[in-house]
Coordinates of C-alpha atoms in Angstrom, one line a residue:
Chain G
X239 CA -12.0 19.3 152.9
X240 CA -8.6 19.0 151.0
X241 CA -9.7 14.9 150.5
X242 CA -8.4 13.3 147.2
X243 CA -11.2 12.9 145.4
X244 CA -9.4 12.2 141.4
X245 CA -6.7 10.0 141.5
X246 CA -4.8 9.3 138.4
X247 CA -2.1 6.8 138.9
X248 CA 0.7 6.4 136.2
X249 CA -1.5 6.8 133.1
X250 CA -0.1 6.0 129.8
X251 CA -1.6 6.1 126.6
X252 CA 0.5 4.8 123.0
X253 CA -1.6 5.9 119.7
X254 CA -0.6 2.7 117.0
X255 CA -1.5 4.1 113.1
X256 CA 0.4 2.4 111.0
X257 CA 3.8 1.9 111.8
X258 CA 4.4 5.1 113.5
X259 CA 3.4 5.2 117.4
X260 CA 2.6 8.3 119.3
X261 CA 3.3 7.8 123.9
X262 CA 0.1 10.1 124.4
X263 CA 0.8 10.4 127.7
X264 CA 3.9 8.6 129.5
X265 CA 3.2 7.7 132.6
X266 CA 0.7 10.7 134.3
X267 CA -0.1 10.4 138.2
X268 CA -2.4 13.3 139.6
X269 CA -4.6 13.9 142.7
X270 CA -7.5 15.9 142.7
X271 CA -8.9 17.1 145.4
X272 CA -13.0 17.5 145.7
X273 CA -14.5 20.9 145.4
X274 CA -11.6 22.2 143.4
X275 CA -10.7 23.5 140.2
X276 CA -8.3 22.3 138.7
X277 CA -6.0 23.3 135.6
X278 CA -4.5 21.1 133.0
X279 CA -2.4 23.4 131.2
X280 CA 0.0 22.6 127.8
X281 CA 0.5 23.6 124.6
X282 CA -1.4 21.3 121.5
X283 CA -0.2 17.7 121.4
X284 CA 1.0 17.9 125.1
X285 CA -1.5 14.9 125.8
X286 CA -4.4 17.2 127.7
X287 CA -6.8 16.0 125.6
X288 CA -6.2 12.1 125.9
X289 CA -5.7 13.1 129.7
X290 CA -9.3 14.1 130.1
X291 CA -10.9 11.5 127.8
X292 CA -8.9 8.8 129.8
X293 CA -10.8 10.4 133.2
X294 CA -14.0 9.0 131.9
X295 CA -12.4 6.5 129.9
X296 CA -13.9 7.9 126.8
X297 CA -9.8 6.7 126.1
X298 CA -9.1 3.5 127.2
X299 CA -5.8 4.1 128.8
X300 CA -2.9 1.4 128.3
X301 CA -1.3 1.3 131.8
X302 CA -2.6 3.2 135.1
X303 CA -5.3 3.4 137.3
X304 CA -8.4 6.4 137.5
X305 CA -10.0 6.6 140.9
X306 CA -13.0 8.4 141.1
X307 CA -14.8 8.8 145.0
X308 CA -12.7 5.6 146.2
X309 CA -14.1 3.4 142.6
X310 CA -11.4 2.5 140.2
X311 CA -13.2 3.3 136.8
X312 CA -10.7 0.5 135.0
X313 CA -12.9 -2.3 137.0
X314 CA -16.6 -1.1 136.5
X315 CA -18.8 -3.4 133.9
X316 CA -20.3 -1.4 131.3
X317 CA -23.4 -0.5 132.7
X318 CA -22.0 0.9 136.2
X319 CA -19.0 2.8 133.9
X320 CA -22.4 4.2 132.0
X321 CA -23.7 5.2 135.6
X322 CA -20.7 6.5 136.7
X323 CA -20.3 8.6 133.6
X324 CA -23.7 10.7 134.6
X325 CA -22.0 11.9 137.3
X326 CA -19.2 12.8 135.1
X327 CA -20.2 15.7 133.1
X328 CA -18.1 16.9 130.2
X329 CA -18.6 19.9 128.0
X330 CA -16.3 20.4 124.7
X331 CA -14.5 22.9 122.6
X332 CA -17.9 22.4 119.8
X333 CA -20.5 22.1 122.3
X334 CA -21.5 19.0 120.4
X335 CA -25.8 19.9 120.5
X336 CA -27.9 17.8 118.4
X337 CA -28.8 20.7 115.4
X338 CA -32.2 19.7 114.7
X339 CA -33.6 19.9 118.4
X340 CA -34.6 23.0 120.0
X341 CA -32.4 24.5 123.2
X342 CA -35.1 22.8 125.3
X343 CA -35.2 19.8 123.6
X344 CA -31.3 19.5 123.9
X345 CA -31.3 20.4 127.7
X346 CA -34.1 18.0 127.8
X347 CA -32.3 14.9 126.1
X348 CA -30.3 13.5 128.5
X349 CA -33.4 13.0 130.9
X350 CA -35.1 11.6 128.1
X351 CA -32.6 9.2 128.2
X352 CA -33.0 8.4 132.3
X353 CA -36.8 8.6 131.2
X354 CA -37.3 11.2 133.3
X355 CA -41.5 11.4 133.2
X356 CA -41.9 14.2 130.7
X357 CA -43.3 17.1 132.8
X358 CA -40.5 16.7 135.4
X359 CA -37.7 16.9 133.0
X360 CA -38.6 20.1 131.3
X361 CA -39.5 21.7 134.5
X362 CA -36.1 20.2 135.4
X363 CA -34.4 21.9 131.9
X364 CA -35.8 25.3 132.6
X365 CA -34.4 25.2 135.9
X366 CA -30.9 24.7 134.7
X367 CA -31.5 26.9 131.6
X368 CA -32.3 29.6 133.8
X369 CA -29.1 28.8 135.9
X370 CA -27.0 29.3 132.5
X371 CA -29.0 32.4 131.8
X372 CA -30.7 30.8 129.0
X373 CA -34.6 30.5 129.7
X374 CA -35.8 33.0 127.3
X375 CA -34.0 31.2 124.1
X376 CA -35.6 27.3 125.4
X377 CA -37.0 27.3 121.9
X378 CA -34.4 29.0 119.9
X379 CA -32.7 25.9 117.8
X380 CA -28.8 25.5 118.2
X381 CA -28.1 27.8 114.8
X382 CA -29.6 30.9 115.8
X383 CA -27.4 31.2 118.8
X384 CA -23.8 32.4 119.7
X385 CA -20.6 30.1 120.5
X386 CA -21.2 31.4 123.8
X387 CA -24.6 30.5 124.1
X388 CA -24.4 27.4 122.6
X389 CA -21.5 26.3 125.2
X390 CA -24.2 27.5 127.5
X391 CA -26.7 24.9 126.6
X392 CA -23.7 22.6 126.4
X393 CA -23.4 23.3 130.5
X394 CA -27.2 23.1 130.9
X395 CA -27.5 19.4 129.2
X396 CA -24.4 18.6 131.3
X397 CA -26.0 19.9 134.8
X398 CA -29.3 17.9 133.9
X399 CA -27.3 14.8 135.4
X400 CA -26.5 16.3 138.7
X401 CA -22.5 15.8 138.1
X402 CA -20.1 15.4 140.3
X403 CA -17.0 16.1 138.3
X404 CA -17.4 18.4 135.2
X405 CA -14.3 17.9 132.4
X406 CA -14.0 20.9 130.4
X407 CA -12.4 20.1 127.2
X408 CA -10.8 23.2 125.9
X409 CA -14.5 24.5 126.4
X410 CA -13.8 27.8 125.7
X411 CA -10.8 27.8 123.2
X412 CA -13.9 28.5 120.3
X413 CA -14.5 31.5 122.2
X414 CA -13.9 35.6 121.9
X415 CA -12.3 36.1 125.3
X416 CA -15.2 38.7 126.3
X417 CA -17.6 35.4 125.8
X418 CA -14.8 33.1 127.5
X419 CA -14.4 35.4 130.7
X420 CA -18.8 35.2 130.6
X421 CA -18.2 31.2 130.4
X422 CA -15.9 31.0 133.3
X423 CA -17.6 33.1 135.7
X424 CA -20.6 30.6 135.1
X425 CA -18.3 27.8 135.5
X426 CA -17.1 29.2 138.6
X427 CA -20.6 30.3 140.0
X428 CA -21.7 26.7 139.0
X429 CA -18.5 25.3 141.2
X430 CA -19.5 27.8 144.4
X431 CA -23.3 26.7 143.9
X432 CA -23.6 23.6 143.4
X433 CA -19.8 22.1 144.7
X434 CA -18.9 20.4 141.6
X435 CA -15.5 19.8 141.5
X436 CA -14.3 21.0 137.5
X437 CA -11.4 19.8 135.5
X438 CA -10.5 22.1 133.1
X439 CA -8.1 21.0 130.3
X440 CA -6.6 24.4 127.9
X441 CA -3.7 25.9 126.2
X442 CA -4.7 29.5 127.9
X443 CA -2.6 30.7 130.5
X444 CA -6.1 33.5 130.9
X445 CA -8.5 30.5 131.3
X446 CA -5.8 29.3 134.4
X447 CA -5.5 32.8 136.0
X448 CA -9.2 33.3 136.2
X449 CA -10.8 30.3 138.0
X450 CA -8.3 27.4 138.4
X451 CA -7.0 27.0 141.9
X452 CA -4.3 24.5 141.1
X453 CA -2.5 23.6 138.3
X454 CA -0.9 20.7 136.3
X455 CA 1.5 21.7 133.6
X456 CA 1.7 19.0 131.1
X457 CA 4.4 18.8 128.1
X458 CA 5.3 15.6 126.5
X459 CA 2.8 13.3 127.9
X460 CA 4.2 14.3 131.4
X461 CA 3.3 16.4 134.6
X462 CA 6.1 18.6 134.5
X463 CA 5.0 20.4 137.3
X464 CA 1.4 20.6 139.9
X465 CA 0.9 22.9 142.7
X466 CA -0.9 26.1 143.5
X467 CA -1.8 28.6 140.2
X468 CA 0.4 31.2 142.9
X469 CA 2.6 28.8 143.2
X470 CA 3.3 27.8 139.2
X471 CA 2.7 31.2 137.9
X472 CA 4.9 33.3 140.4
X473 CA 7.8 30.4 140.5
X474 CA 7.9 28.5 138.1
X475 CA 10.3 25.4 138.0
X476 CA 10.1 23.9 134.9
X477 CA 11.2 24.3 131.4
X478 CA 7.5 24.2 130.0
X479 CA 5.8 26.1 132.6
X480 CA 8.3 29.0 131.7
X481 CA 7.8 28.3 128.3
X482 CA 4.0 28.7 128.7
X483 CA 4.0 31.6 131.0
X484 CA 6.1 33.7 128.5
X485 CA 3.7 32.4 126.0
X486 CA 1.0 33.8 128.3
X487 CA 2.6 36.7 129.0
X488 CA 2.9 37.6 125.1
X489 CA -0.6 36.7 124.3
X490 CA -1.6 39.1 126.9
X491 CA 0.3 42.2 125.6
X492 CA -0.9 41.5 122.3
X493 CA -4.6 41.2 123.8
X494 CA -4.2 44.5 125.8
X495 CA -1.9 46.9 122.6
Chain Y
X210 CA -52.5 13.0 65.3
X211 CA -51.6 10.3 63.0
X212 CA -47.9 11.4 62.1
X213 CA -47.3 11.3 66.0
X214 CA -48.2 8.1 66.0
X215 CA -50.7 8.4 69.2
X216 CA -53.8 6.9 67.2
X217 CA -52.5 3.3 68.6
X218 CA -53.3 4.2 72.5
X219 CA -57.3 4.6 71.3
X220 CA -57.6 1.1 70.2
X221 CA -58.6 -1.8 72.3
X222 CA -56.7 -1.6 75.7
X223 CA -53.8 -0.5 74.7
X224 CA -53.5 2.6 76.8
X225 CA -54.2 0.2 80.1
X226 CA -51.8 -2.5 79.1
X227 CA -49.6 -0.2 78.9
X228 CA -50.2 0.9 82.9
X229 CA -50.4 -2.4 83.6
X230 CA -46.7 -2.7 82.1
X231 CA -46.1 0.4 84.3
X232 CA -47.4 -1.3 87.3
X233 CA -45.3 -4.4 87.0
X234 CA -42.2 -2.1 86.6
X235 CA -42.7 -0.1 89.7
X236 CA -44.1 -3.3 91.5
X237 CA -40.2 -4.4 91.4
X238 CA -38.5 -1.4 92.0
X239 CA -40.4 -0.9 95.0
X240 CA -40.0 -4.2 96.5
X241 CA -36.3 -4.0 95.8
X242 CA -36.3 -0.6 97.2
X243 CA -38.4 -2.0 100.0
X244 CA -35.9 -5.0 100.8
X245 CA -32.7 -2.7 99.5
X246 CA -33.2 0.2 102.4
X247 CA -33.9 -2.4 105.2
X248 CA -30.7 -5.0 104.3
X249 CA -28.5 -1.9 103.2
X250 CA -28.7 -0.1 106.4
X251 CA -27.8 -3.4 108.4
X252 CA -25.0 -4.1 106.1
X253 CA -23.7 -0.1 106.2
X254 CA -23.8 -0.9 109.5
X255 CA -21.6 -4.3 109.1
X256 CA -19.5 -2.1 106.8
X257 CA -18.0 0.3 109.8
X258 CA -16.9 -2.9 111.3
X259 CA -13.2 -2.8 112.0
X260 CA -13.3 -6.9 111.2
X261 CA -10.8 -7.6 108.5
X262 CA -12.9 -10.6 107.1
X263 CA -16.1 -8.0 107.1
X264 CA -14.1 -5.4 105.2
X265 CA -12.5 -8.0 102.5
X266 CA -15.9 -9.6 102.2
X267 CA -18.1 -6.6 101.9
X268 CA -15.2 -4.7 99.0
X269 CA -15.6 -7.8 96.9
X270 CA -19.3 -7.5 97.1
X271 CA -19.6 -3.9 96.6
X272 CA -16.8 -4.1 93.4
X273 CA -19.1 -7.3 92.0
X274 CA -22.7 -5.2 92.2
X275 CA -20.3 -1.8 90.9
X276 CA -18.7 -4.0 87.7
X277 CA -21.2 -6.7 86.7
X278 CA -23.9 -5.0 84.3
X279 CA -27.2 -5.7 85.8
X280 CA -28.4 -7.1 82.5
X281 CA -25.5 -10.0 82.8
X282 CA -26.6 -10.5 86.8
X283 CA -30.0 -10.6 85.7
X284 CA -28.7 -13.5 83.2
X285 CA -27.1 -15.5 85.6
X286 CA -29.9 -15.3 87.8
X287 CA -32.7 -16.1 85.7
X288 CA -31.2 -18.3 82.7
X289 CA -28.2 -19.8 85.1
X290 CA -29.1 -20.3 88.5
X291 CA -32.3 -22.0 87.4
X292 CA -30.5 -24.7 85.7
X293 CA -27.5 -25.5 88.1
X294 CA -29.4 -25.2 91.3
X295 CA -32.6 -26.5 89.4
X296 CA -35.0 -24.3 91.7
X297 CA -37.8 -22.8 90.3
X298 CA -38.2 -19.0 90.5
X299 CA -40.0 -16.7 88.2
X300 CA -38.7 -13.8 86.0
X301 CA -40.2 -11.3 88.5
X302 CA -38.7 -12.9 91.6
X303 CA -35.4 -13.1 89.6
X304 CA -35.4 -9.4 88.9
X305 CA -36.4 -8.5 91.8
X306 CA -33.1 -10.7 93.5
X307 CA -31.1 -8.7 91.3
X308 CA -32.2 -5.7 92.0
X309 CA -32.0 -6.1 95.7
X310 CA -28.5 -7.7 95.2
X311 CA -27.6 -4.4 93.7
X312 CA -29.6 -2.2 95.9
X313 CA -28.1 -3.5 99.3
X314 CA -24.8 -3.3 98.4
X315 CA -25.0 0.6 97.4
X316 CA -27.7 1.5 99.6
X317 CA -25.1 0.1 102.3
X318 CA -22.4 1.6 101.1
X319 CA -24.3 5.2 101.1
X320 CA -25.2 4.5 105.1
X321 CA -21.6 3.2 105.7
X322 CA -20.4 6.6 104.4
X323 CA -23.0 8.6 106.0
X324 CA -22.1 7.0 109.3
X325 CA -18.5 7.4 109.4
X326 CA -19.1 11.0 108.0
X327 CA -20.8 11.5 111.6
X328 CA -17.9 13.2 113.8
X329 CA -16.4 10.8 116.3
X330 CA -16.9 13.8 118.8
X331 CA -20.5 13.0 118.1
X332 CA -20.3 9.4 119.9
X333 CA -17.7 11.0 122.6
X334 CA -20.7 13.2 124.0
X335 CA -23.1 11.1 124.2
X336 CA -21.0 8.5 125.9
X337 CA -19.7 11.4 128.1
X338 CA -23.3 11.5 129.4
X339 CA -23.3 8.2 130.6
X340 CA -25.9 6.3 127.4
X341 CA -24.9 3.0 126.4
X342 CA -23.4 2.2 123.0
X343 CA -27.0 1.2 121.6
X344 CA -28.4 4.5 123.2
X345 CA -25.5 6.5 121.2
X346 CA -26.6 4.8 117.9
X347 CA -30.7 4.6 118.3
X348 CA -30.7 8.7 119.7
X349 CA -27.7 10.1 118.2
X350 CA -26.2 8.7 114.9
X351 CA -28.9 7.3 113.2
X352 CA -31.2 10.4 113.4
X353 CA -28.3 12.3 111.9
X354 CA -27.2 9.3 109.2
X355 CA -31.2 9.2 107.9
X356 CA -31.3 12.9 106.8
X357 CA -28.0 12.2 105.2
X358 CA -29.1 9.0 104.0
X359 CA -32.3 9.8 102.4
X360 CA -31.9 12.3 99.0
X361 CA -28.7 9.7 98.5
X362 CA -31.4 7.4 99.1
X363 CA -33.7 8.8 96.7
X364 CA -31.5 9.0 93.6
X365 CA -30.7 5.5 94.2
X366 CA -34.7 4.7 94.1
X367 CA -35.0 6.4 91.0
X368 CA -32.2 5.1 89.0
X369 CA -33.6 1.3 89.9
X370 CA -36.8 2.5 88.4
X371 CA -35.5 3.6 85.4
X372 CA -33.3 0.2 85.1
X373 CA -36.2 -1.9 85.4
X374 CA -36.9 -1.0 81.6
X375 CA -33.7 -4.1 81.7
X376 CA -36.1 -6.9 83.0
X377 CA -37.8 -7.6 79.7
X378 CA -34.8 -9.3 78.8
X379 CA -35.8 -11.9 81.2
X380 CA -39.1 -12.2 79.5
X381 CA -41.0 -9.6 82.0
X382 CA -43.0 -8.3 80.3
X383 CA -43.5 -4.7 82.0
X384 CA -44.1 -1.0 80.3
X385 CA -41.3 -1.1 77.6
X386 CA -42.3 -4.5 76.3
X387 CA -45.7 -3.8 76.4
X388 CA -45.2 -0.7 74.3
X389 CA -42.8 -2.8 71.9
X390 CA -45.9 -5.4 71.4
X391 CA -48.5 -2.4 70.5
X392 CA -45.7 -1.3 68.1
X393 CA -45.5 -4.7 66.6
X394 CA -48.7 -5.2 66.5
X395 CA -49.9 -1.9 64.9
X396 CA -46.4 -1.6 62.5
X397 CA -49.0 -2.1 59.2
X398 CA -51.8 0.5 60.1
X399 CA -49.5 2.9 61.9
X400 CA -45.9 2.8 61.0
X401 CA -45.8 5.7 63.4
X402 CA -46.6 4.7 66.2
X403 CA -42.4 3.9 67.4
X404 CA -42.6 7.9 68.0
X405 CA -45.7 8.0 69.6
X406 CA -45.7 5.2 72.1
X407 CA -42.3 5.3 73.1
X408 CA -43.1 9.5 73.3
X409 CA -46.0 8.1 76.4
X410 CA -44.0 6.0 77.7
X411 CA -40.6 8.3 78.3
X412 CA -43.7 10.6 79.7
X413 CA -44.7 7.9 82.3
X414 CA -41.1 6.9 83.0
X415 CA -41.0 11.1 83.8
X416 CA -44.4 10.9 85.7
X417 CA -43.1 8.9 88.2
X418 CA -39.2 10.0 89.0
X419 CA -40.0 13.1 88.3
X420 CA -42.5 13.5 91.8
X421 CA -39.3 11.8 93.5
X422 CA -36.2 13.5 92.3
X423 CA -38.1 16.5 93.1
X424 CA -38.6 14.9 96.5
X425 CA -35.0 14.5 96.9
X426 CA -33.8 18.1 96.6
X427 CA -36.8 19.5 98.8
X428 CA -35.2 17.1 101.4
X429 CA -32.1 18.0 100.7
X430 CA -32.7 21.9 101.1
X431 CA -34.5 21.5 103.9
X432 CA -32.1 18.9 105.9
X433 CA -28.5 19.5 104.5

């Protein structure tokens, strides 16, 4: 079961504006394993988000290697990166719908796209509408929903490929954390239902503690530490996972008094 | 009726001549208009480009079309061009180079603008779900640049209309010159008539942008 199934090998990423050059991420190596899901944790300009874009190269990273299933993404030609990419589903912190198409339409889109014969794709939408708990609002448009429902949809397009990896993008860092807790549960029902192994990249300690089974703290554009969420959270070893838990730990109290 | 001046319209043809004049100006707005949208959107498109030489070459353009008064470009068109390249064009084809010259560069300059006002995030997500780059730009960003584009569009349609009134310089002669020659022509009988021509044709110039300006803001109320 525990078989590697994302390998990222020494990643490193250098932003060039001007004169001034950011190291994005120095140097990042990271196995995960199928079926799991798996934490990137770090505070904002740690490097998460260049981390997860350079998983489906939406980055082009400088230096490394990402394995996905045994295929090293760096070698693919276009079109079998494009194929690839179905099966690497991403959601994002905006949702990113298109504004003037309905929920359905949306849902629909990306099976447009396959050209999916019409009848089968939004028999196909409703489906995975109803999976997000969505099927009564298929012809609501974008703006008459919530964040949460919109991130919703979001998950719904993203299913519509039949994923096997799903990057999460601080997907619920827009989100009340009533609405965030509803988000993860479907994430995590989404993971025991259909066995797609999730990636989630955030800056909550929360989002960790309620679905992540391992963990990657990153600081600096480095792993500073990976192991088990008990693991990290009840020892941790580095300077930045202590950092973040207090961090955590502070946001909590807050959240609670 | 006769201290407006609007006697002249009742005599001869007058009143048609001066549609026809009409006609010949909105024949060349709308084929510039026509030929602007097309070659703008293509070179909005060129614009984005990260190519140095495309940058340098299209800011030289768009600074010539933004300081050289279309009256001089129609000039060097018509009166120059003619001599040293000794082709043989017509006023109206003249004009109507001009006018596209002009029209393409800020029509492409509007799309260039509307396009990189379309968040990068935009392209990330579709690319996330696996469509190719021309995918990205046929289902996703153009879509959203065209109901940008088109009350920016719009304005630009009607302030070529109203410059046609600059191609009788050329020797076209369209609405304004035609009203000029019933002027002329009537100055003796009906001194007036300055008021009461130029009165009709402000009132066409009106009847026609009019429609489209209100056009533009129904679009933009309904898209923005």
């Amino acid at each position: 079961m525990n078989t590697s199934y994302i390998e990222i090998r020494n990643l490193s990423k250098k932003y060039t504006v001007k004169d001034n050059s950011v190291e994005a991420l120095k140097g990042v190596s990271l196995t995960i394993p199928k079926n799991e899901i798996f934490g990137v944790i770090g505070l904002s300009g740690a490097g998460k988000s260049t981390l997860v874009r350079c998983i489906n190269l939406l980055e082009k990273p400088d230096d490394g290697e990402v394995i996905i299933d045994g295929q090293n993404l760096l070698e693919l030609s276009k079109q079998e990166l494009r194929l690839k990419r179905q099966k690497i589903g991403m959601i994002f912190q905006h949702f990113n719908l298109l504004e003037q198409q309905t929920v359905l339409e949306n849902v629909c889109f990306p099976l447009e796209i396959r050209r999916v014969p019409k009848a089968e794709r939004k028999k196909k939408a409703l489906e995975f509408l109803e999976k997000v708990g969505l099927a009564d609002k298929a012809n609501a448009y974008p703006s008459q929903l919530s964040g949460g429902q919109k991130q919703r949809v979001a998950i719904a397009r993203v299913l519509t490929n039949e994923p096997e990896v799903l990057l999460c993008d601080e997907a619920t860092s827009a989100l009340d954390p009533e609405t965030t807790k509803n988000i993860l549960n479907l994430l995590k029902h989404i993971h025991d239902t259909m066995g797609i192994t999730i990636v989630i990249i955030t800056h909550e300690m929360r989002v960790i503690k309620e679905i992540c089974t391992q963990v990657a703290v990153l600081d600096n554009g480095v792993v500073q530490e990976c192991g088990s969420v008990k693991d990290v959270f009840e020892n941790p070893q580095s300077k930045s996972a202590k950092r973040l838990l207090l961090i955590g730990e502070t946001e909590e109290a807050n959240y609670v008094g | 009726m006769q201290n407006l001046g609007l006697d002249v319209f009742f005599k001869g043809t007058n009143f048609l001549r001066l549609l026809d004049g009409l006609w010949v100006a909105v024949r060349i707005s709308l084929i510039s208009v026509a030929i602007s949208i097309i070659l703008g959107i293509a070179v909005g498109v060129l614009m984005t480009s990260k190519s140095r030489i495309i940058k340098v070459v299209s800011k030289i353009y768009l600074e010539i079309v933004r300081i050289m008064p279309q009256m001089v470009l129609l000039f060097i068109v018509y009166f120059g061009s003619t001599r040293v390249f000794r082709w043989n064009i017509s006023a109206e084809i003249s004009a109507i180079i001009v006018f596209s010259f002009w029209g393409v560069a800020e029509m492409g300059d509007l799309v260039r603008g509307a396009l990189i006002s379309i968040p990068k995030i935009q392209y990330e997500s579709s690319e996330a779900l696996g469509m190719a780059a021309s995918q990205t730009y046929l289902y996703i960003i153009l879509p959203q640049t065209v109901r940008r584009l088109i009350p920016l569009s719009i304005n630009l349609i009607t302030r070529m209309i109203k410059t046609t009134s600059l191609v009788m310089m050329i020797g076209i002669v369209e609405v304004l010159k035609v009203a000029q020659q019933i002027i002329e022509a009537n100055r003796r009988v009906s001194p007036n008539a300055t008021f009461g021509v130029f009165a009709v044709v402000f009132l066409l110039y009106f009847l026609i942008c009019w429609p489209i300006s209100r056009l533009a803001s129904y679009l933009e109320k309904r898209w923005a």
